[in-house]
Coordinates of C-alpha atoms in Angstrom, one line a residue:
X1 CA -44.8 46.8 110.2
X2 CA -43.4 49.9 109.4
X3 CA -39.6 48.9 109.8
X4 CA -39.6 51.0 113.7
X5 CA -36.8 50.6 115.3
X6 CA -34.5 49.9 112.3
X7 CA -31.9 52.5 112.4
X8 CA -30.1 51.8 109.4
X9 CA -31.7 54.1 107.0
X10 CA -32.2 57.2 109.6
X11 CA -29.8 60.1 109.0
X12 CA -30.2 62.7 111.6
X13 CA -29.0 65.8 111.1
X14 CA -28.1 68.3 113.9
X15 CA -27.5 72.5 113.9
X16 CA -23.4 71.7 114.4
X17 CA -23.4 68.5 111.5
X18 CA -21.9 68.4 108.2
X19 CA -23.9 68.9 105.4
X20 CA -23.3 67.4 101.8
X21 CA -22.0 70.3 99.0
X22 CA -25.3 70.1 97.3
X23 CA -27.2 70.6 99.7
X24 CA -25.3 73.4 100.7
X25 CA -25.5 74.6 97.1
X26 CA -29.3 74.6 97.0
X27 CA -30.5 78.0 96.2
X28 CA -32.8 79.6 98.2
X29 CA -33.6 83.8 98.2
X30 CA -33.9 83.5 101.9
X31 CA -30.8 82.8 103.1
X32 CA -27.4 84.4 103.0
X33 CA -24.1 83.0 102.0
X34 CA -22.8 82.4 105.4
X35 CA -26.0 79.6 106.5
X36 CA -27.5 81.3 108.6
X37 CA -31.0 82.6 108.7
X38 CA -31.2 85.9 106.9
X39 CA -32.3 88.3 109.8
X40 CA -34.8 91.0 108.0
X41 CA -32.8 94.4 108.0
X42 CA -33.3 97.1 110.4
X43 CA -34.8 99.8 108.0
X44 CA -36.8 97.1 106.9
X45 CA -38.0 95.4 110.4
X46 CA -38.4 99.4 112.0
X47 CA -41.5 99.3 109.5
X48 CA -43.5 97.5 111.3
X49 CA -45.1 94.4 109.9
X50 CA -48.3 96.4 109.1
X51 CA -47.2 98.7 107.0
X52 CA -44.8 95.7 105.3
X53 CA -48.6 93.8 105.1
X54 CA -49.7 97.4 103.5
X55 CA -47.1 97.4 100.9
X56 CA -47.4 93.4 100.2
X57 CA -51.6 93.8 99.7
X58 CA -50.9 96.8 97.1
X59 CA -51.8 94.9 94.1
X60 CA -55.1 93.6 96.0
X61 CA -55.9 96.6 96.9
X62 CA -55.3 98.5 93.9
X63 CA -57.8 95.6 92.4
X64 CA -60.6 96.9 95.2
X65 CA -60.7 100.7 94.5
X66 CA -62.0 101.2 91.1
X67 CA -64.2 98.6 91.9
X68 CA -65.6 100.0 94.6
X69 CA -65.2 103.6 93.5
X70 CA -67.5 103.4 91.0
X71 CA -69.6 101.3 93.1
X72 CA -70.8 104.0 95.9
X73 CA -70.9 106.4 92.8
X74 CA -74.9 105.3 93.3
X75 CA -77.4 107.7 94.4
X76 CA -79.7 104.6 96.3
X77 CA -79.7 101.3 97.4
X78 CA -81.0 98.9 95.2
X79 CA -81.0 95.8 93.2
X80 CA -78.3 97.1 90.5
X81 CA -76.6 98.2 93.9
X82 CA -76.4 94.8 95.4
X83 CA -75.8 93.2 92.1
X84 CA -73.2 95.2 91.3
X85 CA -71.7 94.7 95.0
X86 CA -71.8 90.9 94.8
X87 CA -70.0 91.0 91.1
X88 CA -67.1 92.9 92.5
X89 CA -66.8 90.9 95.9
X90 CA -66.3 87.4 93.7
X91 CA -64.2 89.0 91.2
X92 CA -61.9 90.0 94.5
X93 CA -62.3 86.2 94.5
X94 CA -64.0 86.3 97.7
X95 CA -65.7 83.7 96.0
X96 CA -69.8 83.2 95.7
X97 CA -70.5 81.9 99.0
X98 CA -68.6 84.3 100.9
X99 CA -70.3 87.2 99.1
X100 CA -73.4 86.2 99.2
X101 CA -73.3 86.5 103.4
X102 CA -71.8 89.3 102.8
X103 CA -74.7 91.0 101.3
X104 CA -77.2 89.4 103.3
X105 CA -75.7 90.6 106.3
X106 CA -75.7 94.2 104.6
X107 CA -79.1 93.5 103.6
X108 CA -80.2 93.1 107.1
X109 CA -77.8 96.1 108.7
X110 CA -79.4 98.6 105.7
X111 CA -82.7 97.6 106.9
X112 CA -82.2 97.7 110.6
X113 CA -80.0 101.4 110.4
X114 CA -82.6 102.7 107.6
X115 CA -80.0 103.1 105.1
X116 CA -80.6 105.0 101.8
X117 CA -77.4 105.8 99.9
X118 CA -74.9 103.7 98.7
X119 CA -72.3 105.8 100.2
X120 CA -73.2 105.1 103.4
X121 CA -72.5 101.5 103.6
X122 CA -68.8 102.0 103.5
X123 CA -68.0 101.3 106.9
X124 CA -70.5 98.8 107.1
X125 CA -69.1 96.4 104.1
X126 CA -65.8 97.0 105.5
X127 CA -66.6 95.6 109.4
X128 CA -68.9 92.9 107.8
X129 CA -65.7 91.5 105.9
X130 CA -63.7 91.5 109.1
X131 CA -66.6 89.8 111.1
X132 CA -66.2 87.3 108.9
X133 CA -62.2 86.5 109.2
X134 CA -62.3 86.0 113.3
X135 CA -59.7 84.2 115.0
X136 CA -60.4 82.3 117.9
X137 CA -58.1 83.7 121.5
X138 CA -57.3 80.0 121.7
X139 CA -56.1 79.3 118.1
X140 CA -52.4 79.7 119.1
X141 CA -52.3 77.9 122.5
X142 CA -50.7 75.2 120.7
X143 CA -47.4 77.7 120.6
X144 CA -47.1 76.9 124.4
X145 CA -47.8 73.5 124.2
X146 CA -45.7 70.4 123.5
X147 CA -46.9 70.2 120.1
X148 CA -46.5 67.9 116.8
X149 CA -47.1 70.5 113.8
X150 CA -48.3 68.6 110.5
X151 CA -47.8 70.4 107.8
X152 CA -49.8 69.5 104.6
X153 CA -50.8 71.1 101.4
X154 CA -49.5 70.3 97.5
X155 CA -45.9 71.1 95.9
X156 CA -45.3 74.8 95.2
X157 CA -47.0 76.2 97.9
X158 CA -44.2 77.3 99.6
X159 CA -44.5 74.4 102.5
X160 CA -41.1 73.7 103.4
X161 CA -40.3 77.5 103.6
X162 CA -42.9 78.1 105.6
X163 CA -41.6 75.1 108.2
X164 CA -37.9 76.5 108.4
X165 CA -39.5 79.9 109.1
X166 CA -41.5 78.9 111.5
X167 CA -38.7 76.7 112.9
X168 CA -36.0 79.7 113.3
X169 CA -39.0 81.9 114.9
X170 CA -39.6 79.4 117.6
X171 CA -36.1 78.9 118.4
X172 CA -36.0 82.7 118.6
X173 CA -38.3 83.1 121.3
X174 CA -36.6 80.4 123.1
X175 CA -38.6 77.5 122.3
X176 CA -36.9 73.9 121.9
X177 CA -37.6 73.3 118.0
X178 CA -37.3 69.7 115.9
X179 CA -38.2 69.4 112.5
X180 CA -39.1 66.2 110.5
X181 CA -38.7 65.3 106.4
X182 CA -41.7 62.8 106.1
X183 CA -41.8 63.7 102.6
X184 CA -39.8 61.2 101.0
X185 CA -41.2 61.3 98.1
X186 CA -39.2 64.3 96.6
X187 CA -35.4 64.3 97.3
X188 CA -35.4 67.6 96.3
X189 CA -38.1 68.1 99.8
X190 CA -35.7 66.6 101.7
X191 CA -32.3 68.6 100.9
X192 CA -34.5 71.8 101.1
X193 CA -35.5 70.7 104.7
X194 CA -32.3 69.8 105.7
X195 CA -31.1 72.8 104.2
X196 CA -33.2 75.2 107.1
X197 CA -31.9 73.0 109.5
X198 CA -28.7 74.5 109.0
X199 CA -29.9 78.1 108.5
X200 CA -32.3 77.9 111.1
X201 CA -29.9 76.3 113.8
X202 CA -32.8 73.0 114.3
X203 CA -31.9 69.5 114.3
X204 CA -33.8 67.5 111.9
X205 CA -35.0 63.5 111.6
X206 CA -35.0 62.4 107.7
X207 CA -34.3 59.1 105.9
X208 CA -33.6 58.5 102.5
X209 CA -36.1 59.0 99.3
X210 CA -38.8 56.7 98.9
X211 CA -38.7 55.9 102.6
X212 CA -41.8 54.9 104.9
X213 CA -43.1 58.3 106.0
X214 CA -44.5 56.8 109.2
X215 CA -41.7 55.7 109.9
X216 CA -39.6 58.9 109.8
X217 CA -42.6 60.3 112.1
X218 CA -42.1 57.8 114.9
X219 CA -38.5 58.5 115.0
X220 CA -39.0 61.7 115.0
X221 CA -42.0 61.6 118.3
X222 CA -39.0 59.4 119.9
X223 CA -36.4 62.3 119.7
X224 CA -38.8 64.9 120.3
X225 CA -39.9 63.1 123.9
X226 CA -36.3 62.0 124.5
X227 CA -35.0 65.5 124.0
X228 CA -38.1 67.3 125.3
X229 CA -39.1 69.1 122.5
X230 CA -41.8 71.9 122.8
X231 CA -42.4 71.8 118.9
X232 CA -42.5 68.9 116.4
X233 CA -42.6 70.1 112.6
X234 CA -43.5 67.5 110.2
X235 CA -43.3 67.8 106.8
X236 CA -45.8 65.6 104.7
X237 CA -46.0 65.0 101.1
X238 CA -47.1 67.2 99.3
X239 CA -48.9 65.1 96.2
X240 CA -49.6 61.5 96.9
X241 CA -51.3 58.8 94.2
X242 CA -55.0 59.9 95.2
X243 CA -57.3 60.8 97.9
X244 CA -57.2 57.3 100.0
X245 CA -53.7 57.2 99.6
X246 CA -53.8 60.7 101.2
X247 CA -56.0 59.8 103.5
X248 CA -54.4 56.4 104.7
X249 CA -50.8 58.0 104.8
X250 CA -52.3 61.2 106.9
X251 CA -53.8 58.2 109.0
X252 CA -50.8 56.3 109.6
X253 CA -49.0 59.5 111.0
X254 CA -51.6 60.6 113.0
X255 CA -52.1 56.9 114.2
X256 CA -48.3 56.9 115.1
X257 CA -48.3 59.9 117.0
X258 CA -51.4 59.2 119.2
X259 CA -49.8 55.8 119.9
X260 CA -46.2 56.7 120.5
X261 CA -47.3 60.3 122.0
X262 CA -50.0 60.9 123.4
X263 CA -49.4 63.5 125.7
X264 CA -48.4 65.9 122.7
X265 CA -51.1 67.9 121.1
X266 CA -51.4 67.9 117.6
X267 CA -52.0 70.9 115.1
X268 CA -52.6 70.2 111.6
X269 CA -51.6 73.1 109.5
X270 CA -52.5 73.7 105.4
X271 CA -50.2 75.6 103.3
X272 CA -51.6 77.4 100.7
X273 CA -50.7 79.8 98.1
X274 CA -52.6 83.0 97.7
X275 CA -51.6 83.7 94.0
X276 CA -53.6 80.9 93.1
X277 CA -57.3 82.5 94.3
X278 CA -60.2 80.1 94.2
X279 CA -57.6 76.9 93.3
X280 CA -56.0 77.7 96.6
X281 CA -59.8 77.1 98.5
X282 CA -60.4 74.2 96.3
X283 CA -57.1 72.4 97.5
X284 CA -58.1 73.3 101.1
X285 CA -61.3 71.6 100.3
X286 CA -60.3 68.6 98.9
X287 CA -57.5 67.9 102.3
X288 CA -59.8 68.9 104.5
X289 CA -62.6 65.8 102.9
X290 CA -59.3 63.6 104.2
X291 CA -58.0 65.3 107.3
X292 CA -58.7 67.3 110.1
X293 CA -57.5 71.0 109.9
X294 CA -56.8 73.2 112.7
X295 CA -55.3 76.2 110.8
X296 CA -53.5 77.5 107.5
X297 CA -50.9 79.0 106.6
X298 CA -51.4 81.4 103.2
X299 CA -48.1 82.8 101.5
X300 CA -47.2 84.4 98.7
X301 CA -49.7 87.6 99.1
X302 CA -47.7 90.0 98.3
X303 CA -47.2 88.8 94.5
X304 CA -51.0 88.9 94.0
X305 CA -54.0 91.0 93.5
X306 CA -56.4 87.5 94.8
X307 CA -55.5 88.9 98.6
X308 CA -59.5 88.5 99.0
X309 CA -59.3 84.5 98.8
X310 CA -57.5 84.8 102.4
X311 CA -61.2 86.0 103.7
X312 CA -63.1 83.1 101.3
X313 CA -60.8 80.5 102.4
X314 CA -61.8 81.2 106.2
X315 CA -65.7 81.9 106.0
X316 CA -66.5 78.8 103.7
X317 CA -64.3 76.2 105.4
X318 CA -64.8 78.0 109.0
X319 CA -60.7 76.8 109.7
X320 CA -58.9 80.2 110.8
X321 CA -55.9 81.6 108.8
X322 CA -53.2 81.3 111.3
X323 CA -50.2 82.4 109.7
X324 CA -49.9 84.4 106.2
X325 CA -46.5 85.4 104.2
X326 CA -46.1 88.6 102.2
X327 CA -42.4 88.2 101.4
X328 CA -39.4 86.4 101.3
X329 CA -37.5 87.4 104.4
X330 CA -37.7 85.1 107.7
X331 CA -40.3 87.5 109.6
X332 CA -42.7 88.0 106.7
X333 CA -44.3 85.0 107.4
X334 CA -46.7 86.5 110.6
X335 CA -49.7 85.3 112.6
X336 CA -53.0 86.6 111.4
X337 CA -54.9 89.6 112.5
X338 CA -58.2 90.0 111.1
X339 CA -58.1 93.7 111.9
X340 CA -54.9 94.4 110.5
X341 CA -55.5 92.6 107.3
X342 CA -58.7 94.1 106.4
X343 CA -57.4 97.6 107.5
X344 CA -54.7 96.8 104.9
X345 CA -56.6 95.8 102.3
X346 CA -59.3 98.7 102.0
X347 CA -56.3 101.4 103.4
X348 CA -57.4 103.2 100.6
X349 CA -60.9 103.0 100.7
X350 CA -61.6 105.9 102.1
X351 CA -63.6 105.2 105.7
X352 CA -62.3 105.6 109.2
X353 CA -60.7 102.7 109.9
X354 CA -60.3 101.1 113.5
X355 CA -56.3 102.1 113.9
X356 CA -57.5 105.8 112.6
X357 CA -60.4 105.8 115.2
X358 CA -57.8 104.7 117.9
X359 CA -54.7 107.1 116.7
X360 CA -57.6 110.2 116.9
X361 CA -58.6 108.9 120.4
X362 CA -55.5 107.6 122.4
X363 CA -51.8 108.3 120.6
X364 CA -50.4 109.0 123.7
X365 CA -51.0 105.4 124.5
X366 CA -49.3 104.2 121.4
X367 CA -46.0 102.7 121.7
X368 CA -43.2 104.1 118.5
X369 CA -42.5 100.7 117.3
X370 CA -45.9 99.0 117.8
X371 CA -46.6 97.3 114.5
X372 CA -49.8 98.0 114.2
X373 CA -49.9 101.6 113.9
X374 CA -46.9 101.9 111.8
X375 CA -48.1 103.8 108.9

């Protein structure tokens, strides 16, 4: 039904095969002349990725302070306080529904700690936030798992990037990595796979444009049991004709997998791209009405002062924020920490913070390089 088992149309291409001159020719800031993955420099990776996640939220953060400086400028806690409170939180684009559990929590903690000034409900604002952006112990089990990865979201969002850095930082920690172009409708998504492939040293399944995407996807879950894979990577189309035609394609994959293997676990992952605020939690909205969604992946925060949406996007649709990106080098795409982030973002909001609290307490304890007290 699918054309299974007709061999005709695959191309595979492995880490040691020969790659057409425009593919090779395709242009991409992460990667060096010689094809290899561009290793961050040492200066640059003797940072630590907090302070690098510091530096990438600046324009976010900048965005926060005045707000919020002229905001705790209030002698008492009242209704101008609150209203004020909520009309900076959604212009941070933490969007309406997030805010408004923000301040009822705060309503509630105010009440219960008899709060009076403004001033003291720093702290408290600040740990409410990060209640709301928990990850779950078990939301990266799927690492250690033989695991097929869909990856999903629309053009632009930096998708394919984000599978060929993934891709190299599996294979880097010794995992056995296969990636699959199941988005065949955009040449230009296939060459760019095909492309970190090569960089990233990972064999790849593709076919031609225009080519059934199921069917790339069972000839990829054959090579990834055949060669025991630990991680599948599968990228989908990123725009299709309209939401059932989403829907049914997302289907057939899925379908194709549970059939073909079942033993693999399956993580479905949304790329989305955090310049975009409150259009990037609409898009995770409208896949998530057509598809199941374990996690996403949000890039691009370094070029934006909309770093709230990462916090919206994960209290409204209650899917955790696995992975976020804050620059173009292969280790600036990072799992998410909650702590880290929020740290990050209010760095200059002048309460003790968590990694303050701990350097005060315990700095023997703290290891030079640990990321995430590298300030």
């Amino acid at each position: 039904m699918f054309g299974f088992g007709k061999k005709k149309n695959e191309e595979f291409v492995g880490n040691d095969a020969s790659v057409s001159e425009d593919i090779q020719n395709i242009e991409e800031e992460n990667f060096d002349e010689n094809n290899q993955v561009e290793e961050v420099a040492e200066p640059e990776k003797k940072k630590g990725f907090f302070k690098r996640l510091k530096e990438g939220l600046t324009k976010s953060r900048n965005s926060f302070a005045e707000s919020f400086a002229n905001l705790f400028k209030a002698n008492e806690i009242d209704d101008d306080f609150y209203d004020e409170l909520e009309e900076t939180l959604v212009t941070a684009d933490l969007g309406v529904e997030t805010t408004e559990k923000i301040i009822d929590d705060l309503k509630v903690k105010v009440k219960e700690l008899k709060i009076k000034e403004a001033e003291a409900c720093k702290q408290l604002i600040v740990n409410i936030i990060r209640d709301q952006m928990s990850v779950d112990d078990t939301a990266y089990d799927f690492e250690d798992k033989k695991t097929v990865v869909l990856v999903i979201g629309v053009n632009g969002v930096g998708k394919t990037t984000s599978i060929g850095k993934l891709a190299a930082q599996y294979k880097k920690r010794g995992k056995k990595v296969l990636m699959a172009a199941a988005d065949t409708f955009r040449a230009a998504a296939i060459d760019q796979l095909k492309t970190w492939s090569v960089r990233a040293g990972v064999d790849i399944i593709a076919q031609g444009e225009g080519a059934d995407p199921s069917a790339v996807v069972y000839d990829a879950v054959s090579a990834a049991k055949s060669r025991n894979t630990d991680i599948l990577l599968i990228d989908t189309a990123g725009r299709l004709h309209n939401k059932k035609n989403l829907m049914d394609e997302l289907g057939k994959m899925r379908r194709v997998i549970s059939r073909e293997y079942p033993e693999a676990n399956v993580e479905s992952l949304i790329v989305l791209d955090g310049t975009t605020g409150q259009n990037a939690l609409e898009q995770a909205r409208q896949f998530s009405s057509v598809t199941e969604i374990n996690g996403i992946i949000i890039t691009k925060l370094d070029g934006t002062a909309k770093g709230g949406i990462a916090i919206a996007i994960q209290s409204e649709l209650n899917v955790p924020v696995k992975y976020i990106g804050i620059g173009e080098q292969v280790d600036d795409l990072q799992k998410f920490d909650p702590t880290n982030y929020v740290n990050a973002l209010f760095a200059d909001f002048d309460v003790k913070s968590d990694i303050e609290i701990i350097i005060d307490s315990d700095i023997e304890k703290i290891e030079p390089d640990d990321d995430n007290f590298d300030i």
